C-alpha positions as a LaTeX table, in Angstrom:
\begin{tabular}{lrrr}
\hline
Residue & $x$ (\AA) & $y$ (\AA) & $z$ (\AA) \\
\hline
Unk1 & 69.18 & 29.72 & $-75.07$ \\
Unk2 & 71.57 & 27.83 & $-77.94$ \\
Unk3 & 70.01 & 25.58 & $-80.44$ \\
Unk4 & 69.94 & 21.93 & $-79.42$ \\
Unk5 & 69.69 & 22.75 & $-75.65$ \\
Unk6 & 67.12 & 21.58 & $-73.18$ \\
Unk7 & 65.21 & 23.72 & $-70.89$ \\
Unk8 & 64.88 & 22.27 & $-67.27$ \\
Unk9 & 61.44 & 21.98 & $-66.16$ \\
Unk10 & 62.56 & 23.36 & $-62.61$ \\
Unk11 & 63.96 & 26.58 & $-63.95$ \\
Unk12 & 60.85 & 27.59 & $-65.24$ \\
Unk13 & 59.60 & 30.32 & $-63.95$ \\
Unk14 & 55.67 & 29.96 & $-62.80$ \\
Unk15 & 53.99 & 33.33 & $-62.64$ \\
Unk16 & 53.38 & 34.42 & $-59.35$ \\
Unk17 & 49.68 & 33.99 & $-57.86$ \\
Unk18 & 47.83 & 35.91 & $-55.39$ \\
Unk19 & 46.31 & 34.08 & $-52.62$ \\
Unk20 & 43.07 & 34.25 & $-52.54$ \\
Unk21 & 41.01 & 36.13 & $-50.17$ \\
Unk22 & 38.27 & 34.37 & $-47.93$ \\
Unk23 & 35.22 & 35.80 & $-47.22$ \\
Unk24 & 33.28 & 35.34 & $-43.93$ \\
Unk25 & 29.78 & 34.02 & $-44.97$ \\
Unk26 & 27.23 & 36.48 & $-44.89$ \\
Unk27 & 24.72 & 35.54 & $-41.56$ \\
Unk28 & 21.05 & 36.85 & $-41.95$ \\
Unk29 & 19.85 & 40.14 & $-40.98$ \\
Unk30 & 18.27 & 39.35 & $-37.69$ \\
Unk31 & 14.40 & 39.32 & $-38.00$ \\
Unk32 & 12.32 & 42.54 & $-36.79$ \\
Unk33 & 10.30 & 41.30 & $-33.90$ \\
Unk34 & 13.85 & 39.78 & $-32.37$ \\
Unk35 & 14.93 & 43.16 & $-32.63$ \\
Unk36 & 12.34 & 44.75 & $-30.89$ \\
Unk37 & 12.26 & 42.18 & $-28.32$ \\
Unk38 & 16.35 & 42.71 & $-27.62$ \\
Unk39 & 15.89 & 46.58 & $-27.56$ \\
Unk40 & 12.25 & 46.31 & $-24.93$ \\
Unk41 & 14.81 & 43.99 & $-22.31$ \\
Unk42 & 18.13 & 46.24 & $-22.84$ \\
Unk43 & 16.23 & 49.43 & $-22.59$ \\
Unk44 & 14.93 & 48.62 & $-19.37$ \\
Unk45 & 18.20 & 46.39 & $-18.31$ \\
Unk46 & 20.49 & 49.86 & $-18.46$ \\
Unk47 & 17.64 & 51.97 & $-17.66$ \\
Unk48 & 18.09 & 49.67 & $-14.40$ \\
Unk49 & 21.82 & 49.54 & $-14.07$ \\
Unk50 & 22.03 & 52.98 & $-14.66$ \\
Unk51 & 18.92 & 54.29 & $-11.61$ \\
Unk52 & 20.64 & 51.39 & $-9.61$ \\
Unk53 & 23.66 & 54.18 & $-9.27$ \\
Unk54 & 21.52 & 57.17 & $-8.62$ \\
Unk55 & 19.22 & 55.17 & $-6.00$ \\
Unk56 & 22.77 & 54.31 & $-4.19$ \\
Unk57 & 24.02 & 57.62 & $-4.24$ \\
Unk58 & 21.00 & 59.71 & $-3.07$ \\
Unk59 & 20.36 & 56.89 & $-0.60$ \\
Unk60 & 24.15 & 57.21 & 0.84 \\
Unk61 & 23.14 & 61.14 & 0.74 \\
Unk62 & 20.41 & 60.95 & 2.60 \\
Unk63 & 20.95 & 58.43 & 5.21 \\
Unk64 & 18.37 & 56.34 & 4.22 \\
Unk65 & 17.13 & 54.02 & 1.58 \\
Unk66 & 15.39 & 56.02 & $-1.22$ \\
Unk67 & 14.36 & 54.22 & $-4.69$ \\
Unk68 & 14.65 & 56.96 & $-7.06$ \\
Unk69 & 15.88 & 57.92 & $-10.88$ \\
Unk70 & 15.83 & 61.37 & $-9.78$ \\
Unk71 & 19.41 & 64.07 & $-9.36$ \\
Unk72 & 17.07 & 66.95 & $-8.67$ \\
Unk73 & 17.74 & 67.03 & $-4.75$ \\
Unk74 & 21.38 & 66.05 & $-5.52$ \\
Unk75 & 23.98 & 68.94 & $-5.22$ \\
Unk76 & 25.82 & 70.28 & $-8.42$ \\
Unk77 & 28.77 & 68.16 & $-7.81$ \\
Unk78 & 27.24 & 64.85 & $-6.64$ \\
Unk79 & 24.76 & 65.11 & $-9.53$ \\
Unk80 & 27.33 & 65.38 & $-11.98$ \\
Unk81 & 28.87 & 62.46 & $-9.86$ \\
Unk82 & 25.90 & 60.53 & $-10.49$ \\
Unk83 & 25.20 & 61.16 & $-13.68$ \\
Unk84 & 28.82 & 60.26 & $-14.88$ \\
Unk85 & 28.84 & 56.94 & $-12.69$ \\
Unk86 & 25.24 & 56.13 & $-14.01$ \\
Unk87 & 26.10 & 56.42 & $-17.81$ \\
Unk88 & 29.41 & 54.56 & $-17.54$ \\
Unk89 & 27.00 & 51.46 & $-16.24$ \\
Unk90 & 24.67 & 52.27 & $-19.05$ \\
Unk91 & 28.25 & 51.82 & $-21.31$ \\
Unk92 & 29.29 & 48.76 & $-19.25$ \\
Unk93 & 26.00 & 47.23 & $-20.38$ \\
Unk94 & 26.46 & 47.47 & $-23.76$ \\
Unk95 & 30.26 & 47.06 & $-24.20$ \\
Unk96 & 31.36 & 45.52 & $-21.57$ \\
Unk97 & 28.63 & 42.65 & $-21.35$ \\
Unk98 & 28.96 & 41.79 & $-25.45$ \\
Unk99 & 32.93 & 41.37 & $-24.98$ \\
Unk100 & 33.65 & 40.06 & $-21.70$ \\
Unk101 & 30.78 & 37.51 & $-20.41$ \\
Unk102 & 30.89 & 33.51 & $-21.32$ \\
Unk103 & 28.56 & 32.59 & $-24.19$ \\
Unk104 & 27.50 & 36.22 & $-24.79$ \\
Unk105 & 30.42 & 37.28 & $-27.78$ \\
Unk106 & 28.57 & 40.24 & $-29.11$ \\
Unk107 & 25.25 & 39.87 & $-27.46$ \\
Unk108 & 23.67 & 42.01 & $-24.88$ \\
Unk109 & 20.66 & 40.17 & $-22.32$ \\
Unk110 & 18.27 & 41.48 & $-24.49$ \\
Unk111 & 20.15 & 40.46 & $-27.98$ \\
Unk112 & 20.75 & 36.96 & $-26.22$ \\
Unk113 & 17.68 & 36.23 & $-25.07$ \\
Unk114 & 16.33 & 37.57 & $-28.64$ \\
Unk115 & 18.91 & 34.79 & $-30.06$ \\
Unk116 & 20.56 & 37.47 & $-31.89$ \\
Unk117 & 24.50 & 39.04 & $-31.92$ \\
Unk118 & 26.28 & 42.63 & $-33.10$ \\
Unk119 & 28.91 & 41.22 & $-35.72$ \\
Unk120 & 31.21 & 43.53 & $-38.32$ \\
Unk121 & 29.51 & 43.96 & $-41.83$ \\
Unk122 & 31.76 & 41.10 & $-43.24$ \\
Unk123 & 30.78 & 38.57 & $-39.97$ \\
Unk124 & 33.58 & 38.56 & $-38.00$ \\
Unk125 & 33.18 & 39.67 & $-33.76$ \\
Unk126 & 32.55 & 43.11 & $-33.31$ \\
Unk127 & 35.49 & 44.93 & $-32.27$ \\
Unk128 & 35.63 & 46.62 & $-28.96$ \\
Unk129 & 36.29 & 50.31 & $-30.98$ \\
Unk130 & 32.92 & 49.46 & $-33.11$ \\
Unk131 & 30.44 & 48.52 & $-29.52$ \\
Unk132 & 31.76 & 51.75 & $-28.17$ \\
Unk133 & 30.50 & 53.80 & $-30.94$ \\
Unk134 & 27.13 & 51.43 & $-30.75$ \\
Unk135 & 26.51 & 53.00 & $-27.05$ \\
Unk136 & 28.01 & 56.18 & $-27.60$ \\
Unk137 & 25.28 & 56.93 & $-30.11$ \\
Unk138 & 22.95 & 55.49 & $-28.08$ \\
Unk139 & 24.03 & 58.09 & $-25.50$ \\
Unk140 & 25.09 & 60.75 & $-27.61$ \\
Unk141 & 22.77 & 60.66 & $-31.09$ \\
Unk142 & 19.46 & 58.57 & $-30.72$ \\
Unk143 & 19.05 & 59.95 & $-27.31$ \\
Unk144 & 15.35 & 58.59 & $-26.95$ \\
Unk145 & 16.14 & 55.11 & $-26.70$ \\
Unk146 & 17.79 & 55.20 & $-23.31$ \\
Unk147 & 17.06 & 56.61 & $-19.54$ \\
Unk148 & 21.05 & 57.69 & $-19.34$ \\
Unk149 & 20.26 & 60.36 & $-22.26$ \\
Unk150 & 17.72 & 61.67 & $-19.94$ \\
Unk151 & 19.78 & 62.07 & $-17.22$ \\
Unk152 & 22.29 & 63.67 & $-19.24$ \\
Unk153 & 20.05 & 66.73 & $-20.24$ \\
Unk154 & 18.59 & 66.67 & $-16.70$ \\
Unk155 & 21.69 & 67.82 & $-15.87$ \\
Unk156 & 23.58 & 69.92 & $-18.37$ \\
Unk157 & 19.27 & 71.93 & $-17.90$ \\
Unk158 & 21.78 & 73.61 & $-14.29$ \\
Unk159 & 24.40 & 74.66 & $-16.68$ \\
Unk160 & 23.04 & 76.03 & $-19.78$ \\
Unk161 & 20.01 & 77.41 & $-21.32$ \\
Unk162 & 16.97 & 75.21 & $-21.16$ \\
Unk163 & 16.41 & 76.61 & $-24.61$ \\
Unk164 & 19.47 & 74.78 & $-26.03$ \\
Unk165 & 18.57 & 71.86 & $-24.43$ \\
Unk166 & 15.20 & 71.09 & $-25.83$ \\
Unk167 & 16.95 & 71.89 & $-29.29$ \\
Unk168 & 19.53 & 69.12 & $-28.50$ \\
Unk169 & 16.21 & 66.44 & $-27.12$ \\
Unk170 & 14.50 & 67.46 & $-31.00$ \\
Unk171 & 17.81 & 66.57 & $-32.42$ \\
Unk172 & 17.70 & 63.23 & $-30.84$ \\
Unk173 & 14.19 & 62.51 & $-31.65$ \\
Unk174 & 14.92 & 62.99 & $-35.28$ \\
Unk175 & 17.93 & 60.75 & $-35.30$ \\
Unk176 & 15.96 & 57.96 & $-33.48$ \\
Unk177 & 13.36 & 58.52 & $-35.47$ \\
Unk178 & 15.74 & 58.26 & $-38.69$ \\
Unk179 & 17.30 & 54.87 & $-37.37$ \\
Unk180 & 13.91 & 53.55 & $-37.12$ \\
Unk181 & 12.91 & 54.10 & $-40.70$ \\
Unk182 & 16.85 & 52.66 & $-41.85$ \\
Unk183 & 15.80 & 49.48 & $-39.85$ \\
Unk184 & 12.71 & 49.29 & $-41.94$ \\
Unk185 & 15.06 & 48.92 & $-44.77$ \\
Unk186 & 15.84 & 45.52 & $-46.29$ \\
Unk187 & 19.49 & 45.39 & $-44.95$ \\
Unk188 & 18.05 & 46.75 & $-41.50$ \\
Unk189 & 20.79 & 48.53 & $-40.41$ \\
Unk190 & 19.97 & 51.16 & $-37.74$ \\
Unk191 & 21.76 & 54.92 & $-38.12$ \\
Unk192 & 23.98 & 53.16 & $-34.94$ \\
Unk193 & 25.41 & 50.13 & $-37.49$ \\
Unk194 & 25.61 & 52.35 & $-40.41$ \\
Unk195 & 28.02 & 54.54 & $-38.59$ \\
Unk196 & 30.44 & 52.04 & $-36.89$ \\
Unk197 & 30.08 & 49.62 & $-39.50$ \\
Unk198 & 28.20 & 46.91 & $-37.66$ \\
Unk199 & 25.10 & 45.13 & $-38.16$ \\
Unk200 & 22.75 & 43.03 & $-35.94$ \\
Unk201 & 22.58 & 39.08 & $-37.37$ \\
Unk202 & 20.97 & 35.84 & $-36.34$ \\
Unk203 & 22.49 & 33.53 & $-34.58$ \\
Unk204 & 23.03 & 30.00 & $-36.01$ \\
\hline
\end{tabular}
């Protein structure tokens, strides 16, 4: 710039500024007897949805109305029928429920009725990806807190060695046992949260 000249204020360059991020506010870890409450009710809500499908289809078997949680007078194939049908309820209760009923975003019966909801670590809704892997360890890893897991075993016990089945129940024990401890823990996250990133907060 030559001597005697005059900058104009508009031309000046301002440095660039990020924009700032916003962070959800942290909500409180939800309190342990509302926990155990939610899990008592859901346990025994999919334990129901799920022996709801194996009543219907040894009843339709049969011919006749027959109460039961029970594959072992099933066939092979419709016990692997039921099995399948009976854990995707057990899924539909825990996914499906959280995401798609009015007034229950990220709750289950038992989580709403405990006044509590599954939300990502930073706050925001639980994604449908992250409830999957919720029930799929539920199914899957900590085996012990649901009837489908049961079931499961019940039936891979026709196909492989009971041997290798007990090992897999032990497995599951451990986990569960594991996640109980974690949720012990001040941040109470349960081996479920820690590995899909989720946690279980109070509702406001």
């Amino acid at each position: 710039m030559k001597k005697g000249q005059t900058t104009n204020p508009a031309c000046i360059e301002k440095p660039e500024t990020k924009p700032k991020r916003i962070r959800q506010k942290a909500t409180p870890a939800a309190s342990l007897p509302r926990r155990f409450l939610a899990a008592a009710v859901d346990w025994y809500g999919s334990a129901l949805c799920g022996n709801l499908i194996i009543t219907l289809v040894v009843s339709l078997t049969q011919g006749q109305l027959i109460v039961t949680s029970s594959i072992t007078d099933l066939s092979s194939g419709l016990a692997m029928t039921a099995v399948c049908l009976s854990s995707c309820a057990v899924l539909a209760y825990f996914i499906m429920i959280p995401m798609l009923v009015p007034g229950f975003q990220g709750q289950t019966p038992g989580k709403h009725l405990a006044q509590i909801r599954i939300t990502h670590r930073e706050g925001k809704p639980a994604s449908p990806a992250q409830l999957g892997g919720r029930a799929l360890c539920f199914l899957f890893l900590e085996q012990t807190f649901n009837n489908a897991a049961f079931l499961v075993r019940t039936l891979l016990t026709r196909f492989v060695n009971p041997g290798l089945i007990q090992g897999v129940y032990v497995f599951g024990l451990a986990a569960s046992l594991v996640s109980v401890l974690l949720l012990l823990k001040t941040k109470r996250f349960m081996l479920h949260d820690k590995l899909t990133g989720t946690q279980v907060a109070a509702v406001e």
